[in-house]
Amino acid sequence: MSRLADRLSAARRRRFIGRTTEQALFQSALLADEFPFFLLYVYGPGGVGKTSLLYQFNQFAEQVGVNVVSLDARNLEPTADSFLTGLNLALGNSPAISPTESLAQSNQRMVLFLDTYELLAPLDNWLRETFLPQLPDHVLTVIASRNAPAPGWRFDPGWQPYFRSLHLHNLAATEG
């Protein structure tokens, strides 16, 4: 039995164009024996297609059997407690369970998508220095933001080998 959600997903996939390099990077990371990086930071101006690209990433992850958890910062307050509560809800955990412990107990690969990240700017240091380092190495985090990554992501010698950024520009005329 076909569901409306299946038809909507198929229509979105058919209408998506371009971004082959970005999709190839994400797909190769998911298909590698070990993640070659643990944070993929996608950024660009509003309307350039960040959310649409995250949707394509999400579809590919599900297609290859990787668990997906998505958070949109429009639904969160920029506090650690709100973030952790939102993540717990997305994971289907009770409030008493720590989301990092829950993720550590699972051995299954997972992608954590954080969209509209610019709204979480007050949490940037906490996410970089406290939260993300606690995640197990079977979790790949993908951030989408209008803003370029803060210098701490790019210049921290610890993060440098595990961080990739993709600056999205407008599609080429042939793609549009």
XYZ file of C-alpha atoms in Angstrom:
176
model
C 0.000 0.000 0.000
C 1.418 3.359 -1.026
C 1.271 6.239 1.440
C 1.027 9.915 0.670
C 4.367 10.401 2.444
C 5.993 8.051 -0.091
C 4.599 10.056 -2.983
C 5.711 13.337 -1.434
C 9.239 11.974 -0.922
C 9.407 10.719 -4.494
C 8.262 14.101 -5.826
C 10.914 15.889 -3.747
C 13.649 13.568 -5.020
C 12.577 14.065 -8.652
C 12.563 17.843 -8.322
C 15.959 18.070 -6.609
C 18.762 19.125 -8.952
C 22.455 19.853 -8.627
C 24.662 19.551 -5.569
C 26.285 16.361 -6.885
C 29.655 17.144 -5.282
C 28.038 17.778 -1.901
C 25.956 14.618 -2.141
C 29.004 12.577 -3.141
C 30.934 13.808 -0.090
C 28.117 12.843 2.260
C 27.497 9.499 0.587
C 31.171 8.546 0.653
C 31.327 9.405 4.367
C 28.322 7.196 5.127
C 29.648 4.313 3.060
C 33.168 4.405 4.557
C 34.093 1.760 7.114
C 34.737 4.573 9.603
C 33.455 8.115 9.296
C 36.251 10.232 7.768
C 34.860 13.249 9.658
C 32.277 13.746 12.396
C 30.892 17.172 11.570
C 29.716 18.380 8.183
C 28.881 22.080 8.304
C 26.738 23.259 5.370
C 26.263 27.010 5.062
C 25.026 29.621 2.658
C 22.491 32.405 2.266
C 18.799 31.885 2.873
C 17.035 30.177 -0.012
C 20.162 28.547 -1.473
C 18.868 25.041 -0.715
C 20.430 23.977 2.581
C 17.274 22.353 3.933
C 16.598 20.651 0.605
C 20.133 19.268 0.587
C 19.708 18.003 4.160
C 16.542 16.266 3.011
C 18.518 14.498 0.262
C 21.187 13.516 2.784
C 18.459 12.201 5.070
C 16.934 10.123 2.273
C 20.292 8.600 1.378
C 21.064 7.776 5.024
C 17.738 6.007 5.431
C 18.238 4.208 2.108
C 21.530 2.686 3.309
C 20.128 1.818 6.741
C 21.678 4.589 8.818
C 19.474 5.953 11.595
C 18.556 9.620 11.345
C 17.636 12.190 13.982
C 16.668 15.690 12.863
C 16.364 18.872 14.884
C 15.328 22.257 13.557
C 16.527 25.143 15.694
C 13.298 27.002 14.931
C 11.696 24.600 17.416
C 14.295 25.054 20.170
C 15.363 27.733 22.580
C 19.110 28.441 22.314
C 19.861 26.800 25.668
C 21.583 23.528 26.478
C 18.524 22.261 28.350
C 16.187 22.979 25.444
C 18.597 21.352 22.999
C 18.952 18.217 25.115
C 15.181 18.018 25.663
C 14.553 18.369 21.922
C 17.142 15.708 21.150
C 15.620 13.364 23.723
C 12.199 13.816 22.138
C 13.611 13.179 18.667
C 15.309 10.019 19.948
C 12.075 8.858 21.581
C 13.686 8.815 25.031
C 12.076 9.598 28.345
C 13.222 12.880 29.904
C 15.156 10.967 32.574
C 17.555 9.472 30.017
C 20.630 11.376 28.895
C 20.655 11.635 25.091
C 24.430 11.187 24.973
C 24.198 8.004 27.047
C 21.368 6.774 24.849
C 23.454 7.361 21.722
C 26.479 5.696 23.305
C 24.463 2.573 24.162
C 23.456 2.087 20.552
C 26.084 0.681 18.226
C 24.172 1.641 15.102
C 25.445 4.404 12.873
C 23.458 7.588 13.095
C 23.298 11.000 11.483
C 22.227 13.944 13.622
C 20.899 16.786 11.455
C 20.754 20.310 12.929
C 18.950 22.732 10.628
C 18.654 26.512 10.999
C 21.759 26.390 13.171
C 22.224 30.158 13.111
C 19.475 30.325 15.751
C 21.654 28.205 18.054
C 24.611 30.600 17.839
C 24.594 31.143 21.639
C 25.221 27.379 21.992
C 28.049 27.139 19.478
C 30.867 26.893 22.037
C 28.898 24.437 24.190
C 28.139 22.222 21.202
C 31.752 22.297 19.977
C 33.488 21.939 23.327
C 31.029 19.961 25.467
C 28.181 18.212 23.700
C 29.585 16.911 20.396
C 32.830 15.560 21.926
C 30.665 13.337 24.164
C 29.034 11.632 21.189
C 30.205 8.171 20.188
C 32.177 7.880 16.960
C 29.273 6.197 15.174
C 27.365 9.522 15.085
C 27.903 11.948 12.216
C 26.541 15.447 12.814
C 25.400 17.622 9.909
C 24.762 21.300 10.584
C 23.008 23.679 8.182
C 23.355 27.405 8.813
C 23.131 30.722 7.046
C 26.362 31.673 8.793
C 29.851 30.396 8.111
C 31.301 28.221 10.867
C 32.826 30.030 13.819
C 36.638 30.110 13.823
C 36.737 27.583 16.658
C 35.569 24.816 14.315
C 38.203 25.547 11.699
C 41.193 26.445 13.860
C 40.911 24.018 16.776
C 43.629 21.415 16.086
C 41.406 18.749 17.621
C 38.488 19.438 15.283
C 40.502 20.094 12.107
C 40.762 16.462 10.940
C 37.131 15.716 11.835
C 35.440 18.807 10.407
C 34.297 19.526 6.840
C 32.441 22.565 5.612
C 30.451 23.106 2.455
C 29.724 26.649 1.338
C 26.633 26.514 -0.849
C 26.288 29.036 -3.630
C 23.482 29.568 -6.089
C 22.972 26.786 -8.602
C 24.671 27.115 -11.983
C 22.517 28.573 -14.768
C 22.349 25.161 -16.450
C 20.985 23.619 -13.246
C 18.449 26.375 -12.626
